[in-house]
Short mmCIF file of C-alpha atoms and ligand atoms in Angstrom, two decimals:
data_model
loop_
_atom_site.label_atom_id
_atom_site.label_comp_id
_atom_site.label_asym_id
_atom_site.label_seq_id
_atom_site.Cartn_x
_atom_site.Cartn_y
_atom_site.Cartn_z
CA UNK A 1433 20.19 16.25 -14.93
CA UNK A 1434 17.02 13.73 -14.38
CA UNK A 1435 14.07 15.66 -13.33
CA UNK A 1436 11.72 14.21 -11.37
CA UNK A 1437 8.35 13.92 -10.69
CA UNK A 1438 8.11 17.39 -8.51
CA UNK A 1439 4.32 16.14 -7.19
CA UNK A 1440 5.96 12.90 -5.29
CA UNK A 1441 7.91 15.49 -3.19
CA UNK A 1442 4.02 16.38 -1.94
CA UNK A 1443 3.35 13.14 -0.40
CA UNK A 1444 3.05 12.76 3.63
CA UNK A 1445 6.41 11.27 4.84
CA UNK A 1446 4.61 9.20 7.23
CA UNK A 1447 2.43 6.68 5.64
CA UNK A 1448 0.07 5.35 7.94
CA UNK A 1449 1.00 1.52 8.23
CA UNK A 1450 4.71 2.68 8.74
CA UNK A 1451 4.00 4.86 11.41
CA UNK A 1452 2.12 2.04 13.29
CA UNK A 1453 5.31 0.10 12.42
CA UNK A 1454 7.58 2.74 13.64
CA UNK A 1455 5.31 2.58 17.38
CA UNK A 1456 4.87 -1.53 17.77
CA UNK A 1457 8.73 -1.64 17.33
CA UNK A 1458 9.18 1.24 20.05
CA UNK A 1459 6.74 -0.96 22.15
CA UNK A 1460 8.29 -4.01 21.47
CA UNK A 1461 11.74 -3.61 21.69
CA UNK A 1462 11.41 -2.37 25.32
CA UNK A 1463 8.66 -5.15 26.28
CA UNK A 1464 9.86 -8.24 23.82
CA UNK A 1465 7.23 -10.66 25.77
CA UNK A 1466 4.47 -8.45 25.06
CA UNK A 1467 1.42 -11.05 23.60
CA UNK A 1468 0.55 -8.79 20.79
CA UNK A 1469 -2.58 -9.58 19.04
CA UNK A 1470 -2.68 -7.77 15.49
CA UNK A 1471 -5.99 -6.26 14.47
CA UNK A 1472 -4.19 -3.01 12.67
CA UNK A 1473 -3.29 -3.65 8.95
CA UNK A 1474 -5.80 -5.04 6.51
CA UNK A 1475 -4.36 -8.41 5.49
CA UNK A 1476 -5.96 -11.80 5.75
CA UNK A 1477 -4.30 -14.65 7.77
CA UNK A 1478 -6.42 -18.16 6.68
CA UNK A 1479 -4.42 -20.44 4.00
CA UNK A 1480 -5.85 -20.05 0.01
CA UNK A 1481 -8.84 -22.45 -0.75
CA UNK A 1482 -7.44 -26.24 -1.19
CA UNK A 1483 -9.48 -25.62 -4.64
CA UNK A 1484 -7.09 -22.85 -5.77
CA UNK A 1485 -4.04 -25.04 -4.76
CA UNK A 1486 -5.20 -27.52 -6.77
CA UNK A 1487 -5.53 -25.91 -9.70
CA UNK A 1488 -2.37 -23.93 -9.00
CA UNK A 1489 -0.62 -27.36 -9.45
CA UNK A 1490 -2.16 -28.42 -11.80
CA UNK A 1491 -1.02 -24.82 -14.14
CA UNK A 1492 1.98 -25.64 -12.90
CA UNK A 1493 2.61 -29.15 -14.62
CA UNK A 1494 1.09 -27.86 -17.43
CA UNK A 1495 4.08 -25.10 -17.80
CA UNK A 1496 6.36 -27.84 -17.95
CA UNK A 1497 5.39 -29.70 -21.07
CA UNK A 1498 5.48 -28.38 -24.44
CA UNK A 1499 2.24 -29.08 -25.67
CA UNK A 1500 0.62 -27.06 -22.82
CA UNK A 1501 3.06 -24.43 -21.95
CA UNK A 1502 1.68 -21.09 -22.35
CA UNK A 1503 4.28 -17.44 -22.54
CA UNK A 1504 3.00 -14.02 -22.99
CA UNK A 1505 -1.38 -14.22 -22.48
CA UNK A 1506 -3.69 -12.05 -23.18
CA UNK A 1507 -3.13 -8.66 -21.60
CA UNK A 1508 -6.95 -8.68 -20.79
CA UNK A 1509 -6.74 -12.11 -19.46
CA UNK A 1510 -7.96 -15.62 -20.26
CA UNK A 1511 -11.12 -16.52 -21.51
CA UNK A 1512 -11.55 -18.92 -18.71
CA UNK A 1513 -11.77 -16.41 -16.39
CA UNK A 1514 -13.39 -13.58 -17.84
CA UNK A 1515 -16.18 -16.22 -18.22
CA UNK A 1516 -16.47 -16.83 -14.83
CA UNK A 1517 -16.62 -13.35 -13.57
CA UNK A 1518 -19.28 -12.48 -16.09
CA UNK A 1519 -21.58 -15.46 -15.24
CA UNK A 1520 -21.11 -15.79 -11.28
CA UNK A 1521 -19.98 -11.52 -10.09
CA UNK A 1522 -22.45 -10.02 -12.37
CA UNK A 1523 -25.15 -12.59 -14.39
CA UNK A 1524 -26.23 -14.02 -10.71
CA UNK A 1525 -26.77 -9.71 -9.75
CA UNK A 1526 -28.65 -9.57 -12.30
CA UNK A 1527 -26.24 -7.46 -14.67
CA UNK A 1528 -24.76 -7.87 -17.99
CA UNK A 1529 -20.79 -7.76 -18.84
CA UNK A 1530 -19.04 -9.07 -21.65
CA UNK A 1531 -15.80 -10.21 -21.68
CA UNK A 1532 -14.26 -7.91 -23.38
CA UNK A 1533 -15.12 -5.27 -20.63
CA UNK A 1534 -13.04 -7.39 -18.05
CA UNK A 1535 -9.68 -6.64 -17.46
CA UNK A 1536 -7.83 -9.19 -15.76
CA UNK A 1537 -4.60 -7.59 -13.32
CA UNK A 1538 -2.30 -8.34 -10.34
CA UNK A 1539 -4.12 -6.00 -7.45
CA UNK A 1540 -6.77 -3.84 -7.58
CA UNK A 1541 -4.35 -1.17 -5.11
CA UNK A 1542 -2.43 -1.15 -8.71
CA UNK A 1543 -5.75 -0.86 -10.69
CA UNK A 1544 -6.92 1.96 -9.24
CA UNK A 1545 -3.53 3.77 -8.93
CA UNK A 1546 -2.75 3.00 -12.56
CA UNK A 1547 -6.37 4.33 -13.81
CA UNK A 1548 -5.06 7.84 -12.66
CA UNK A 1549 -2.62 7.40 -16.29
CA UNK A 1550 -5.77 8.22 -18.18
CA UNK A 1551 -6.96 11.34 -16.22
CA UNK A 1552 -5.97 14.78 -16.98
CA UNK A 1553 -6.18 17.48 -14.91
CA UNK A 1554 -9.32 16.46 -12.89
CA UNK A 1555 -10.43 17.50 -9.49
CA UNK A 1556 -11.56 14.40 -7.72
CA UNK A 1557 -13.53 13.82 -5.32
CA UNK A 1558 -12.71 11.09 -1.78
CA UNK A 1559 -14.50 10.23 1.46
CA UNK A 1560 -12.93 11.10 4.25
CA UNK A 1561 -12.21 8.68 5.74
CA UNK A 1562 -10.20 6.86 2.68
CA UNK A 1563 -8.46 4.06 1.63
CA UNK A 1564 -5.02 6.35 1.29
CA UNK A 1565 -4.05 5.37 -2.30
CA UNK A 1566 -6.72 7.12 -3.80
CA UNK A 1567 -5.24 10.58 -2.43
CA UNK A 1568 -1.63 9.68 -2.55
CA UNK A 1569 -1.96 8.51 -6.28
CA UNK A 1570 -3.50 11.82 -7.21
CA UNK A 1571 -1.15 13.64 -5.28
CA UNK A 1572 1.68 12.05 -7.14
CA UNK A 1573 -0.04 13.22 -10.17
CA UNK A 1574 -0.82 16.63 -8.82
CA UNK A 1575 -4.71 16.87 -8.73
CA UNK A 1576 -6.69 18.43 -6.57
CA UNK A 1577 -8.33 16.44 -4.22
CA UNK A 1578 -12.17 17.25 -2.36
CA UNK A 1579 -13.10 15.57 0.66
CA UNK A 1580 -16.60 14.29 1.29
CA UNK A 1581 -16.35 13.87 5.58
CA UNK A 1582 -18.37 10.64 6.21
CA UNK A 1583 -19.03 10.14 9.86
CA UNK A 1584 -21.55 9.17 12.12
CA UNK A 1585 -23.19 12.68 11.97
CA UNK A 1586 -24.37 11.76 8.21
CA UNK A 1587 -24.50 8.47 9.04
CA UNK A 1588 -21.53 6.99 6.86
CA UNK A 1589 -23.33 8.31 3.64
CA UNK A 1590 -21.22 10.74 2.11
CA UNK A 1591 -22.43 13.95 1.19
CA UNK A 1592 -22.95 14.96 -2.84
CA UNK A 1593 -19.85 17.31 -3.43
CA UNK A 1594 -20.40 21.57 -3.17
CA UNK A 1595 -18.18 22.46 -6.10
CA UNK A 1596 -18.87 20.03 -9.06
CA UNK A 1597 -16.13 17.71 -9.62
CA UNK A 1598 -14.87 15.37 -11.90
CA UNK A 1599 -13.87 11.76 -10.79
CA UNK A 1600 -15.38 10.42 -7.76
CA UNK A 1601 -13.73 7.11 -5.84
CA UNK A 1602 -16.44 5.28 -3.83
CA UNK A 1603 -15.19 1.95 -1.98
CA UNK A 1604 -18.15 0.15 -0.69
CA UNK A 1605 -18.45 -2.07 1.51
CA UNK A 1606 -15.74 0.60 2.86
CA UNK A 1607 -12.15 0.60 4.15
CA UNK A 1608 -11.67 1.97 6.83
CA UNK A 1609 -15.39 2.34 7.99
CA UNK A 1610 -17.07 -0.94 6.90
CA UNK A 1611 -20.04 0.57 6.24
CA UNK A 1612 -22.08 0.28 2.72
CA UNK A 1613 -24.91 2.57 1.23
CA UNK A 1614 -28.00 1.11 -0.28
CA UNK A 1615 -29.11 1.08 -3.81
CA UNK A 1616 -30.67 4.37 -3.06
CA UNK A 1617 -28.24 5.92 -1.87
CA UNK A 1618 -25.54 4.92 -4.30
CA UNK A 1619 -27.89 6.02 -7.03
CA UNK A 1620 -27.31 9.55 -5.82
CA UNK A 1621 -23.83 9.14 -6.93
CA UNK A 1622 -24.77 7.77 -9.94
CA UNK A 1623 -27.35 10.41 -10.88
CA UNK A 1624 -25.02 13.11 -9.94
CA UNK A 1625 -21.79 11.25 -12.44
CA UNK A 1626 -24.24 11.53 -15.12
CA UNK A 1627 -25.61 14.74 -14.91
CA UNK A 1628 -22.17 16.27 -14.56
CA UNK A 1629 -20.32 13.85 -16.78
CA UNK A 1630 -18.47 12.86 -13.91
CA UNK A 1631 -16.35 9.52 -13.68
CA UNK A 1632 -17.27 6.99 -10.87
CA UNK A 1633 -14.28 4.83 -9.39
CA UNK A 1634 -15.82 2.04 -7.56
CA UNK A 1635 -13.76 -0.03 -5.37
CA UNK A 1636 -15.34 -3.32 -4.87
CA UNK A 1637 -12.72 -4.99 -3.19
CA UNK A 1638 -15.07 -6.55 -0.20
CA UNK A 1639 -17.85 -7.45 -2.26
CA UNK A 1640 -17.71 -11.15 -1.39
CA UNK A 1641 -18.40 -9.67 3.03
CA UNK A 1642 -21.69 -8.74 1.69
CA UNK A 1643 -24.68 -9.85 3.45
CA UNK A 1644 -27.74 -8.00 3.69
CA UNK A 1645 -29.95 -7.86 0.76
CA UNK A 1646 -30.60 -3.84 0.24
CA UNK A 1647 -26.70 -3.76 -0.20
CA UNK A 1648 -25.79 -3.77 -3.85
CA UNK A 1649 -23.05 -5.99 -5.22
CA UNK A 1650 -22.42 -4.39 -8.13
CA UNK A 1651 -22.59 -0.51 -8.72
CA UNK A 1652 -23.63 -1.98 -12.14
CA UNK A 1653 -27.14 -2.40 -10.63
CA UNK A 1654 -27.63 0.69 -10.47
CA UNK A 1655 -30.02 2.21 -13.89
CA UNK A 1656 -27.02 4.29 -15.89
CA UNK A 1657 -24.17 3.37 -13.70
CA UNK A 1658 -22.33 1.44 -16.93
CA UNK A 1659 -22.12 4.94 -18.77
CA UNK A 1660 -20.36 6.56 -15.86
CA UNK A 1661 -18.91 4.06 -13.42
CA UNK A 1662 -15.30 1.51 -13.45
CA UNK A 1663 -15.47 -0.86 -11.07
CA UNK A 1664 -12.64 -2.57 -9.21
CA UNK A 1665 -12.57 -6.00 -7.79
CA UNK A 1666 -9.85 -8.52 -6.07
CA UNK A 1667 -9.64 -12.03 -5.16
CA UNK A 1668 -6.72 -10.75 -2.28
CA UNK A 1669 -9.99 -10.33 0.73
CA UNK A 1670 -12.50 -12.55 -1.27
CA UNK A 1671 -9.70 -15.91 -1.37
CA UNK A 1672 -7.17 -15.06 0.23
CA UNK A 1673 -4.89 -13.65 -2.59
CA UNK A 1674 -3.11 -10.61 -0.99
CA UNK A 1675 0.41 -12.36 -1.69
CA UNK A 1676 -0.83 -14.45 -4.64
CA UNK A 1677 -1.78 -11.26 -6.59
CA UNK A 1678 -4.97 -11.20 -8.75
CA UNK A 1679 -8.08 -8.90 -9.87
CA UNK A 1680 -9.66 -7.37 -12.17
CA UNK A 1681 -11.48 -4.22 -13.87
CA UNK A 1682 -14.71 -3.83 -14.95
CA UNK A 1683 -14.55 -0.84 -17.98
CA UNK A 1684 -18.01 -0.96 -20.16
CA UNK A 1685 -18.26 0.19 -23.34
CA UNK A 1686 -20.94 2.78 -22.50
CA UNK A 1687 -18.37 4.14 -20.65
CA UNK A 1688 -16.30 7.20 -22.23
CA UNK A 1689 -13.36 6.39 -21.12
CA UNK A 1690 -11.40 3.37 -22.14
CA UNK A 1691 -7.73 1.90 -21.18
CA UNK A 1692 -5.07 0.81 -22.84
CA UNK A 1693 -3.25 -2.23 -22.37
CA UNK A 1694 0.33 -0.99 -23.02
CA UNK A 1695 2.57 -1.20 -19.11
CA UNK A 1696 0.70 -4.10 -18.53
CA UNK A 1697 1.70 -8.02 -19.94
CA UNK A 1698 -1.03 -9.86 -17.95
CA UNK A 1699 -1.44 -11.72 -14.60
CA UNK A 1700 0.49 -15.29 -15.01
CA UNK A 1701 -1.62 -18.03 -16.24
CA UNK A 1702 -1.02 -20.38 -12.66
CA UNK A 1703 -2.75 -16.96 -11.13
CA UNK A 1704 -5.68 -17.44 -13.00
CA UNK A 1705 -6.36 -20.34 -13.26
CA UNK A 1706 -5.73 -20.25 -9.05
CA UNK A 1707 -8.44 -17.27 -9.42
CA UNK A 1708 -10.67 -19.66 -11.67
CA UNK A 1709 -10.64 -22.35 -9.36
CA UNK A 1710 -12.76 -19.57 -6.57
CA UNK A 1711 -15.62 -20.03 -9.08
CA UNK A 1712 -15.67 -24.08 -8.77
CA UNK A 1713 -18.39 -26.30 -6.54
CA UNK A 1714 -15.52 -26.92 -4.44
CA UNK A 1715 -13.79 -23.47 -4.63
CA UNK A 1716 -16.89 -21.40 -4.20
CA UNK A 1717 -17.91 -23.48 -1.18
CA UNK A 1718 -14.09 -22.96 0.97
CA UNK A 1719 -14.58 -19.01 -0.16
CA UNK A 1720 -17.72 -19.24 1.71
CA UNK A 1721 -16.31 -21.14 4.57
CA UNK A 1722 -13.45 -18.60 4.41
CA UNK A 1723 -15.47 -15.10 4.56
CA UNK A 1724 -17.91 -16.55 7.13
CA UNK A 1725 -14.94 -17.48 9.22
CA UNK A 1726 -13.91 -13.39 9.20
CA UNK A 1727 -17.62 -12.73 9.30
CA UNK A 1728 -17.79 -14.37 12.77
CA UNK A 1729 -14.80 -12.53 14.20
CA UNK A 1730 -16.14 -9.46 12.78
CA UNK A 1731 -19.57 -10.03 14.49
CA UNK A 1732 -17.66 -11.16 18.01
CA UNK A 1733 -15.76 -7.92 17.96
CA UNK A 1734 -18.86 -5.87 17.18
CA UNK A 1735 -20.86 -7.30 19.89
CA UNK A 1736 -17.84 -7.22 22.90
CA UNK A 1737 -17.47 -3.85 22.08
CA UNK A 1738 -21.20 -2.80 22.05
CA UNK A 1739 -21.63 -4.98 25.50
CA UNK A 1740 -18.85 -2.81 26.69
CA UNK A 1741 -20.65 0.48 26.14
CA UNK A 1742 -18.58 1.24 22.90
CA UNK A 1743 -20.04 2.71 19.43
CA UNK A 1744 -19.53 0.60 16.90
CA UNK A 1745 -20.07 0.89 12.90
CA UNK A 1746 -19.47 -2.18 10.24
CA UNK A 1747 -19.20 -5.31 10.30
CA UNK A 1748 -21.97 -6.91 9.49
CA UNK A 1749 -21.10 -6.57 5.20
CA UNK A 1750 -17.37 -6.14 6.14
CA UNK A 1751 -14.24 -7.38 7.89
CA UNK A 1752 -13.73 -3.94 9.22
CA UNK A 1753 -15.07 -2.20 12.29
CA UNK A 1754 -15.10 0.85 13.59
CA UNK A 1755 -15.61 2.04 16.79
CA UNK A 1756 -15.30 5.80 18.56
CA UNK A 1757 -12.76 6.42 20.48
CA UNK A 1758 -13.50 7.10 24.11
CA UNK A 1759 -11.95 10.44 24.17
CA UNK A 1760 -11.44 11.74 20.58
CA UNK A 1761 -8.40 11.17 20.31
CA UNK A 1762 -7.59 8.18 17.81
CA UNK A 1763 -3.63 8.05 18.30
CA UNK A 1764 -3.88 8.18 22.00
CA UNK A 1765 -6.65 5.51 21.72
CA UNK A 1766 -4.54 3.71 19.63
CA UNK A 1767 -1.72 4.02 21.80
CA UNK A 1768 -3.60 2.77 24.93
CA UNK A 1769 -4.48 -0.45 22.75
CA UNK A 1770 -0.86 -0.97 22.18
CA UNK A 1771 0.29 -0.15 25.28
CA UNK A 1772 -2.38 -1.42 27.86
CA UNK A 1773 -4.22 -4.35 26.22
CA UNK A 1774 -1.04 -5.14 23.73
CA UNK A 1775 -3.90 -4.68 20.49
CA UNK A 1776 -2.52 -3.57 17.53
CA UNK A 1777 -5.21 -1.22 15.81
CA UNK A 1778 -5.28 1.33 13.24
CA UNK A 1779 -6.02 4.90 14.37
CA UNK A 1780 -9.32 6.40 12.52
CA UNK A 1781 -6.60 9.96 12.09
CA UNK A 1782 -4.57 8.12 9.30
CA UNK A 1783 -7.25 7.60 7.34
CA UNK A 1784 -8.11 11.39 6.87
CA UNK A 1785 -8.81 14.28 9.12
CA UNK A 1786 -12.98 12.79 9.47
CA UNK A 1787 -11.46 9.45 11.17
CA UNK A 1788 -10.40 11.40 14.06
CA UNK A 1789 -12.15 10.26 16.93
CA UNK A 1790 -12.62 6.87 15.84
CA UNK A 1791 -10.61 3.78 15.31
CA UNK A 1792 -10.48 0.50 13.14
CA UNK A 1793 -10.26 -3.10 14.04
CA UNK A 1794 -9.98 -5.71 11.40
CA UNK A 1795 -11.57 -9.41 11.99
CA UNK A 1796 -8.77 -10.75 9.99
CA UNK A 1797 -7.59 -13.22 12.57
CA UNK A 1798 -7.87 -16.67 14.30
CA UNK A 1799 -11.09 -16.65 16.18
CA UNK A 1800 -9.32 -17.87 19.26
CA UNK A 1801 -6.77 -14.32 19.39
CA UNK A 1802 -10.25 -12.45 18.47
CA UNK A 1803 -11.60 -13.20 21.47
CA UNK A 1804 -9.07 -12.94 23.52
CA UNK A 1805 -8.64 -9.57 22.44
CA UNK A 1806 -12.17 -8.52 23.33
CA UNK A 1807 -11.51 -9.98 26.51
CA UNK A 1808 -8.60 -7.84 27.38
CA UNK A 1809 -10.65 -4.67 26.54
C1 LIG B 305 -7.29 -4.62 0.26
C2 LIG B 305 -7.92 -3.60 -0.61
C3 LIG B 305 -7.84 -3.72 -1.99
C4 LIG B 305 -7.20 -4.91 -2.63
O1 LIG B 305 -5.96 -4.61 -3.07
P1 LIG B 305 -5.11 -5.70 -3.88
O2 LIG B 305 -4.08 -4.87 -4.54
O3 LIG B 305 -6.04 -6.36 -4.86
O4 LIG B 305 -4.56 -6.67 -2.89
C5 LIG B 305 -8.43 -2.76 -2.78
N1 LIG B 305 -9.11 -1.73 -2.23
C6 LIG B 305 -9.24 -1.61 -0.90
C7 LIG B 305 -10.03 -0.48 -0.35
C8 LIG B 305 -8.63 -2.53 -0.05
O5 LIG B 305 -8.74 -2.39 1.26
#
């Protein structure tokens, strides 16, 4: 008989995003005119840079004549882009990556997932609040899991684990919270990974929101950070790729742990060269024009709410923010949203037992719904 995987049987039923699917369908079904404006589920809404098209079209042509066809690539990806990434993510912070450190892949929610292949029996370390595929990946592989609460009480910095553990995930600028820590403060984390030859998973993902100067890039800016630290990065909230699929990971050679490239036959050539084209004149300019566009929403939601007596953290490096909750209560909160004001939002609960009390709105929307929203509350 097939055995399986006894640790999957661990996972919570009810993921988050399908429970707040499970209560907008309730909603709607009984009020089908309801104007819903969606500010719950991370995923951007603006077209992908005319630049990326372009080059997209371009791959494409070039896949139908023989001289320029390409099959299986690289597993670590093209040259073309690792070159990019080296010069403009890391040379302009002021940090040094070779090509042979980047791994090109098709999400960064698969990179760090997959990473887990390489761990053995770790304890590892989360915020709490956190991004839930962290936990649920290492629950699948049955490690134990320590919470670090990061609220408003330590101000969003997360607090140096008791017990000493052995992989720590840091996402900053965060989901859900969209706060960041300084140089300083990420340094703490650093100092700690090397002192207890800890491993450092750093989820870059909204780098390109970024835009206060203490705020580092990189966790490669930090002294040491290359013997101890992976980083993660994606093009899906920098340009628009959540459906066109493409990252990368950053794995030095200081570091002592390496991966493999055996489950893994590359991200498709027209995907990189898409990804390539984010780099260009033209392409770096529409990424701008793209994150400032969120950037603008984000800062319209964070001052509506503020003007209307709320709390409100992020925002200002991130397209998340979150607010508390008048009453503590981040379902019923969220519920009132729904119900009331017809705002989809995503309750601060579901992100970990620290998020309760809060709640998370996402700027990933016209500007026109944005405000309207902030109108209604
Ligand atoms: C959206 C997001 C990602 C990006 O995931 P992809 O698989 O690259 O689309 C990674 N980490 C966090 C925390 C995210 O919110």
């Amino acid at each position: 008989m097939v055995q399986i995987n006894d640790n999957f049987t661990k996972l919570s039923d009810s993921y988050l995003f399908t429970e707040i699917a499970r209560r907008l369908k309730a909603y709607t079904a009984s009020n089908p005119d309801a104007p819903i404006i969606r500010m719950g589920i991370g995923d951007v809404t603006l077209p992908l840079p005319d630049a990326c098209i372009k080059a997209m079209h371009k791959a494409v042509d070039e896949m139908s004549q023989k001289d320029t066809f390409r099959g299986y690539g690289p597993e670590q990806g093209y040259e073309f882009l690792q070159d990019k990434i080296r010069q403009f993510d890391f040379k302009s912070h002021g940090v040094d990556i070779n090509n042979d450190e980047i791994f090109i892949s098709d999400g960064a929610k698969s990179d760090t997932g997959n990473i887990t292949d390489i761990l053995g029996n770790n304890v590892i370390a989360v915020t709490d609040p956190v991004y839930p595929v962290y936990v649920d990946t290492n629950v699948m592989s049955g490690r134990n899991i320590v919470r670090m609460p990061t609220t408003k009480s330590n101000d969003f910095v997360p607090e140096l684990p008791k017990e000493k553990v052995d992989v720590i995930y840091l996402c900053y600028p965060n989901n859900p919270t969209g706060t960041t820590l300084t140089k300083e403060q990420l340094k703490v984390f650093v100092d700690y990974a090397i002192r207890n030859k800890s491993l450092i998973l750093f989820d870059a993902a909204y780098e390109a929101f970024i835009t206060e100067s203490n705020v580092p890039h990189s966790i490669y800016e930090i002294d040491g950070a290359k013997q101890v630290a992976i980083e993660f990065r994606s093009y899906s909230k920098t340009a628009g790729f959540t459906g066109t699929r493409c990252s990368y990971t950053v794995v030095p050679k200081e570091c002592r742990y390496r991966r493999q490239c055996t489950k893994f036959n590359g991200t498709p050539y027209i995907i990189q060269r898409a990804a390539e084209a984010t780099y260009s004149e033209e392409g770096q300019l529409q990424v701008r024009q793209l994150i400032d566009y969120y950037l603008l929403n984000a800062k319209i939601i964070r001052e509506s709410l503020s003007a209307k007596g709320f709390e409100v953290f992020g925002g200002i490096n991130s397209p998340y923010i979150w607010l508390k909750t008048p009453d503590g209560d981040s379902w019923a909160f969220f519920d009132y949203l729904l119900k009331e004001k017809n705002i989809v939002s995503t309750p601060g609960a579901g992100f970990g037992a620290s998020g309760e009390g809060y709640l998370r709105l996402t700027a990933f929307n016209t500007k026109e719904k944005t405000i309207e929203a902030m109108d209604r509350i």
